[in-house]
Amino acid sequence: MKPSVALIVSLLAAAISSKRIHFKKQTVPSSCVRCCGPLEKTVYAYGLPSSHGMASDHPTYPTPEIKPKIDITILKGSKGEKGERGLSGKTGKEGPNGSVGVSGPKGNKGQSGIAGNNCKQHYAAFSVGRKKGVESKEFQTQLIFDTEFVNLYQHFNMFTGKFYCYVPGVYFFNLNVHTWNFKETYLHLMRNAEEVVILYAQPSDRSIMQSQSVMLELREQDEVWVRLYQENRENAIYSDEADVYITFNGYLIKAAAESD
């Protein structure tokens, strides 16, 4: 009976030792116990395979690694105040000229403006003379002048001996001549081809100054000039190189464009 007791005691000691090992396997903090998934590979505590006699009815698995994700937007602060404006940069190079655009439509006609002040001054005046006397036997001779005293705006043509009207209006004209002894003096003041006034002196043994004046209303491009007219006797007017005995004058009194 003594051997039997000793055998029982040894068996009990072996059983207690086996239970202690099994308890330590279950309390491994680095693993978890899963009751399902028989197809997954079993990982045993302490790295011991089942061939070492360890209990295989409760397999263990590795703990998954957890990486937390931080939402950056919740850390964003409020909008700051606007900063001061920086200095302007350097001006860039001028670009090439663009092409000419299409012409736009014609605009509407504007309203008439306020009438201006009609205060514009108009002028026209001339004064010419002749130093050389004239003796003519021709029926009609145009008198040409060789001395210019005043010729405003060159309205009097020294080559043709005519005054040309560029400013319509009322003009005053004056003709002065010196008669020749024993010769007739016979002249017409002409407007275009029309005889306006006559200056006449009969032959005499005395030479005298003769004068004729007239006012004329001229239109633009009218011509005023002097003509010698020979009738029965020789027609002549006197002058010399030292003095001027023959003069022809004219000036504008009132332009037609001026208001009353």
GROMACS .gro file of C-alpha atoms in nm:
model
  260
    1MET     CA    1   0.000   0.000   0.000
    2LYS     CA    2   0.294   0.230   0.055
    3PRO     CA    3   0.396   0.231  -0.307
    4SER     CA    4   0.044   0.320  -0.409
    5VAL     CA    5   0.036   0.626  -0.185
    6ALA     CA    6   0.361   0.744  -0.326
    7LEU     CA    7   0.232   0.711  -0.680
    8ILE     CA    8  -0.081   0.909  -0.599
    9VAL     CA    9   0.120   1.187  -0.442
   10SER     CA   10   0.341   1.213  -0.750
   11LEU     CA   11   0.043   1.230  -0.983
   12LEU     CA   12  -0.117   1.505  -0.778
   13ALA     CA   13   0.204   1.705  -0.784
   14ALA     CA   14   0.223   1.669  -1.161
   15ALA     CA   15  -0.138   1.786  -1.201
   16ILE     CA   16  -0.087   2.090  -0.980
   17SER     CA   17   0.225   2.181  -1.173
   18SER     CA   18   0.032   2.154  -1.502
   19LYS     CA   19  -0.247   2.389  -1.380
   20ARG     CA   20   0.004   2.652  -1.272
   21ILE     CA   21   0.162   2.662  -1.616
   22HIS     CA   22  -0.181   2.695  -1.778
   23PHE     CA   23  -0.267   2.995  -1.557
   24LYS     CA   24   0.044   3.181  -1.649
   25LYS     CA   25  -0.036   3.137  -2.020
   26GLN     CA   26  -0.374   3.303  -1.976
   27THR     CA   27  -0.239   3.608  -1.792
   28VAL     CA   28   0.007   3.720  -2.059
   29PRO     CA   29  -0.062   4.096  -2.085
   30SER     CA   30   0.067   4.136  -2.441
   31SER     CA   31  -0.196   3.908  -2.604
   32CYS     CA   32  -0.567   3.853  -2.620
   33VAL     CA   33  -0.770   3.535  -2.630
   34ARG     CA   34  -1.003   3.466  -2.921
   35CYS     CA   35  -1.260   3.191  -2.917
   36CYS     CA   36  -1.317   3.164  -3.288
   37GLY     CA   37  -1.123   3.155  -3.610
   38PRO     CA   38  -0.976   2.805  -3.617
   39LEU     CA   39  -0.811   2.868  -3.954
   40GLU     CA   40  -0.589   3.144  -3.820
   41LYS     CA   41  -0.242   3.051  -3.703
   42THR     CA   42  -0.221   3.017  -3.330
   43VAL     CA   43   0.036   3.217  -3.142
   44TYR     CA   44   0.117   3.078  -2.802
   45ALA     CA   45   0.240   3.258  -2.498
   46TYR     CA   46   0.611   3.251  -2.440
   47GLY     CA   47   0.659   3.152  -2.802
   48LEU     CA   48   0.603   2.780  -2.722
   49PRO     CA   49   0.445   2.556  -2.987
   50SER     CA   50   0.183   2.294  -2.902
   51SER     CA   51   0.441   2.022  -2.942
   52HIS     CA   52   0.583   2.122  -2.603
   53GLY     CA   53   0.274   1.995  -2.429
   54MET     CA   54   0.107   2.338  -2.374
   55ALA     CA   55  -0.272   2.371  -2.376
   56SER     CA   56  -0.403   2.455  -2.728
   57ASP     CA   57  -0.770   2.516  -2.663
   58HIS     CA   58  -0.728   2.898  -2.619
   59PRO     CA   59  -0.515   3.054  -2.902
   60THR     CA   60  -0.373   3.407  -2.860
   61TYR     CA   61  -0.325   3.696  -3.115
   62PRO     CA   62  -0.090   4.003  -3.131
   63THR     CA   63  -0.229   4.340  -3.014
   64PRO     CA   64  -0.296   4.576  -3.319
   65GLU     CA   65  -0.095   4.899  -3.338
   66ILE     CA   66  -0.317   5.214  -3.307
   67LYS     CA   67  -0.205   5.540  -3.473
   68PRO     CA   68  -0.429   5.836  -3.379
   69LYS     CA   69  -0.524   6.085  -3.657
   70ILE     CA   70  -0.522   6.453  -3.552
   71ASP     CA   71  -0.761   6.695  -3.731
   72ILE     CA   72  -0.545   7.000  -3.811
   73THR     CA   73  -0.849   7.217  -3.879
   74ILE     CA   74  -0.949   7.222  -3.516
   75LEU     CA   75  -0.608   7.371  -3.434
   76LYS     CA   76  -0.643   7.664  -3.686
   77GLY     CA   77  -0.657   8.007  -3.522
   78SER     CA   78  -0.881   8.305  -3.604
   79LYS     CA   79  -0.803   8.539  -3.901
   80GLY     CA   80  -0.548   8.807  -3.821
   81GLU     CA   81  -0.565   9.181  -3.900
   82LYS     CA   82  -0.471   9.314  -4.246
   83GLY     CA   83  -0.107   9.419  -4.267
   84GLU     CA   84   0.031   9.744  -4.402
   85ARG     CA   85   0.051   9.787  -4.779
   86GLY     CA   86   0.396   9.724  -4.919
   87LEU     CA   87   0.594   9.950  -5.150
   88SER     CA   88   0.502   9.957  -5.519
   89GLY     CA   89   0.722   9.756  -5.747
   90LYS     CA   90   0.919   9.892  -6.037
   91THR     CA   91   0.723   9.994  -6.346
   92GLY     CA   92   0.750   9.738  -6.618
   93LYS     CA   93   0.847   9.802  -6.977
   94GLU     CA   94   0.585   9.949  -7.204
   95GLY     CA   95   0.424   9.689  -7.419
   96PRO     CA   96   0.379   9.710  -7.796
   97ASN     CA   97   0.095   9.916  -7.940
   98GLY     CA   98  -0.218   9.724  -8.006
   99SER     CA   99  -0.387   9.701  -8.340
  100VAL     CA  100  -0.638   9.969  -8.445
  101GLY     CA  101  -0.984   9.878  -8.341
  102VAL     CA  102  -1.295   9.877  -8.553
  103SER     CA  103  -1.453  10.221  -8.605
  104GLY     CA  104  -1.757  10.271  -8.391
  105PRO     CA  105  -2.095  10.384  -8.516
  106LYS     CA  106  -2.153  10.750  -8.594
  107GLY     CA  107  -2.294  10.944  -8.303
  108ASN     CA  108  -2.605  11.155  -8.300
  109LYS     CA  109  -2.590  11.520  -8.398
  110GLY     CA  110  -2.537  11.747  -8.099
  111GLN     CA  111  -2.742  12.047  -8.003
  112SER     CA  112  -2.662  12.389  -8.142
  113GLY     CA  113  -2.434  12.598  -7.925
  114ILE     CA  114  -2.498  12.943  -7.789
  115ALA     CA  115  -2.457  13.220  -8.042
  116GLY     CA  116  -2.118  13.388  -8.016
  117ASN     CA  117  -2.044  13.755  -7.975
  118ASN     CA  118  -2.025  13.912  -8.319
  119CYS     CA  119  -1.742  14.150  -8.243
  120LYS     CA  120  -1.487  14.042  -8.502
  121GLN     CA  121  -1.320  14.339  -8.666
  122HIS     CA  122  -1.281  14.347  -9.042
  123TYR     CA  123  -1.020  14.563  -9.213
  124ALA     CA  124  -0.930  14.653  -9.569
  125ALA     CA  125  -0.731  14.955  -9.680
  126PHE     CA  126  -0.482  15.066  -9.945
  127SER     CA  127  -0.301  15.383 -10.062
  128VAL     CA  128  -0.086  15.383 -10.377
  129GLY     CA  129   0.072  15.647 -10.600
  130ARG     CA  130   0.250  15.707 -10.929
  131LYS     CA  131   0.567  15.911 -10.983
  132LYS     CA  132   0.574  15.891 -11.360
  133GLY     CA  133   0.336  16.106 -11.567
  134VAL     CA  134   0.101  15.957 -11.827
  135GLU     CA  135   0.042  16.075 -12.184
  136SER     CA  136  -0.194  15.853 -12.379
  137LYS     CA  137  -0.332  15.869 -12.731
  138GLU     CA  138  -0.511  15.538 -12.692
  139PHE     CA  139  -0.887  15.519 -12.657
  140GLN     CA  140  -0.873  15.345 -12.317
  141THR     CA  141  -0.572  15.297 -12.091
  142GLN     CA  142  -0.563  15.132 -11.751
  143LEU     CA  143  -0.365  15.331 -11.493
  144ILE     CA  144  -0.086  15.138 -11.322
  145PHE     CA  145   0.077  15.260 -10.998
  146ASP     CA  146   0.443  15.230 -10.899
  147THR     CA  147   0.446  15.343 -10.533
  148GLU     CA  148   0.289  15.159 -10.242
  149PHE     CA  149   0.208  15.348  -9.920
  150VAL     CA  150  -0.039  15.112  -9.753
  151ASN     CA  151  -0.158  14.777  -9.883
  152LEU     CA  152  -0.330  14.590  -9.599
  153TYR     CA  153  -0.337  14.216  -9.663
  154GLN     CA  154  -0.224  14.287 -10.023
  155HIS     CA  155  -0.580  14.340 -10.145
  156PHE     CA  156  -0.450  14.588 -10.402
  157ASN     CA  157  -0.256  14.426 -10.686
  158MET     CA  158   0.035  14.647 -10.796
  159PHE     CA  159   0.080  14.456 -11.122
  160THR     CA  160  -0.279  14.489 -11.244
  161GLY     CA  161  -0.354  14.826 -11.077
  162LYS     CA  162  -0.677  14.687 -10.929
  163PHE     CA  163  -0.826  14.659 -10.580
  164TYR     CA  164  -0.992  14.321 -10.517
  165CYS     CA  165  -1.272  14.301 -10.261
  166TYR     CA  166  -1.228  14.014 -10.012
  167VAL     CA  167  -1.443  14.169  -9.738
  168PRO     CA  168  -1.787  14.268  -9.865
  169GLY     CA  169  -1.920  14.597  -9.736
  170VAL     CA  170  -1.918  14.973  -9.785
  171TYR     CA  171  -1.588  15.131  -9.905
  172PHE     CA  172  -1.462  15.485  -9.953
  173PHE     CA  173  -1.240  15.559 -10.257
  174ASN     CA  174  -1.045  15.874 -10.346
  175LEU     CA  175  -0.850  15.966 -10.661
  176ASN     CA  176  -0.610  16.263 -10.687
  177VAL     CA  177  -0.427  16.375 -11.003
  178HIS     CA  178  -0.236  16.678 -11.140
  179THR     CA  179  -0.338  16.809 -11.480
  180TRP     CA  180  -0.093  16.874 -11.762
  181ASN     CA  181  -0.066  17.216 -11.931
  182PHE     CA  182  -0.271  17.244 -12.248
  183LYS     CA  183  -0.377  16.880 -12.225
  184GLU     CA  184  -0.706  16.723 -12.133
  185THR     CA  185  -0.743  16.511 -11.818
  186TYR     CA  186  -1.016  16.250 -11.843
  187LEU     CA  187  -1.038  15.953 -11.606
  188HIS     CA  188  -1.303  15.707 -11.485
  189LEU     CA  189  -1.318  15.526 -11.153
  190MET     CA  190  -1.431  15.176 -11.250
  191ARG     CA  191  -1.611  14.897 -11.065
  192ASN     CA  192  -1.555  14.584 -11.267
  193ALA     CA  193  -1.643  14.699 -11.621
  194GLU     CA  194  -1.877  14.974 -11.502
  195GLU     CA  195  -1.794  15.346 -11.507
  196VAL     CA  196  -1.878  15.480 -11.161
  197VAL     CA  197  -1.750  15.841 -11.144
  198ILE     CA  198  -1.548  16.069 -11.370
  199LEU     CA  199  -1.258  16.304 -11.304
  200TYR     CA  200  -1.228  16.562 -11.580
  201ALA     CA  201  -1.031  16.884 -11.647
  202GLN     CA  202  -1.028  17.083 -11.974
  203PRO     CA  203  -0.701  17.188 -12.137
  204SER     CA  204  -0.555  17.500 -11.974
  205ASP     CA  205  -0.234  17.698 -11.956
  206ARG     CA  206  -0.232  17.627 -11.584
  207SER     CA  207  -0.183  17.285 -11.426
  208ILE     CA  208  -0.396  17.221 -11.119
  209MET     CA  209  -0.475  16.938 -10.874
  210GLN     CA  210  -0.801  16.754 -10.935
  211SER     CA  211  -0.978  16.514 -10.695
  212GLN     CA  212  -1.272  16.276 -10.699
  213SER     CA  213  -1.424  16.068 -10.415
  214VAL     CA  214  -1.701  15.811 -10.387
  215MET     CA  215  -1.841  15.546 -10.155
  216LEU     CA  216  -1.929  15.206 -10.303
  217GLU     CA  217  -2.097  14.895 -10.168
  218LEU     CA  218  -1.887  14.605 -10.289
  219ARG     CA  219  -1.948  14.236 -10.307
  220GLU     CA  220  -1.678  13.974 -10.275
  221GLN     CA  221  -1.444  13.960 -10.578
  222ASP     CA  222  -1.553  14.301 -10.708
  223GLU     CA  223  -1.267  14.499 -10.873
  224VAL     CA  224  -1.207  14.875 -10.848
  225TRP     CA  225  -0.954  15.047 -11.077
  226VAL     CA  226  -0.878  15.370 -11.274
  227ARG     CA  227  -0.908  15.411 -11.650
  228LEU     CA  228  -0.783  15.693 -11.877
  229TYR     CA  229  -1.037  15.775 -12.145
  230GLN     CA  230  -0.942  15.960 -12.463
  231GLU     CA  231  -1.218  16.148 -12.649
  232ASN     CA  232  -1.113  16.432 -12.881
  233ARG     CA  233  -0.781  16.548 -12.746
  234GLU     CA  234  -0.473  16.388 -12.600
  235ASN     CA  235  -0.532  16.264 -12.246
  236ALA     CA  236  -0.256  16.323 -11.986
  237ILE     CA  237  -0.183  16.350 -11.615
  238TYR     CA  238   0.132  16.502 -11.474
  239SER     CA  239   0.388  16.370 -11.226
  240ASP     CA  240   0.769  16.350 -11.189
  241GLU     CA  241   1.029  16.132 -11.021
  242ALA     CA  242   1.091  16.379 -10.737
  243ASP     CA  243   0.730  16.407 -10.613
  244VAL     CA  244   0.410  16.205 -10.620
  245TYR     CA  245   0.122  16.387 -10.788
  246ILE     CA  246  -0.107  16.089 -10.850
  247THR     CA  247  -0.265  15.892 -10.562
  248PHE     CA  248  -0.542  15.636 -10.534
  249ASN     CA  249  -0.684  15.542 -10.193
  250GLY     CA  250  -0.956  15.318 -10.051
  251TYR     CA  251  -1.065  15.165  -9.722
  252LEU     CA  252  -1.349  14.970  -9.567
  253ILE     CA  253  -1.607  15.171  -9.377
  254LYS     CA  254  -1.840  14.892  -9.266
  255ALA     CA  255  -1.825  14.522  -9.342
  256ALA     CA  256  -2.146  14.353  -9.453
  257ALA     CA  257  -2.101  14.086  -9.180
  258GLU     CA  258  -2.100  14.339  -8.896
  259SER     CA  259  -2.417  14.393  -8.696
  260ASP     CA  260  -2.584  14.733  -8.678
   0.00000   0.00000   0.00000
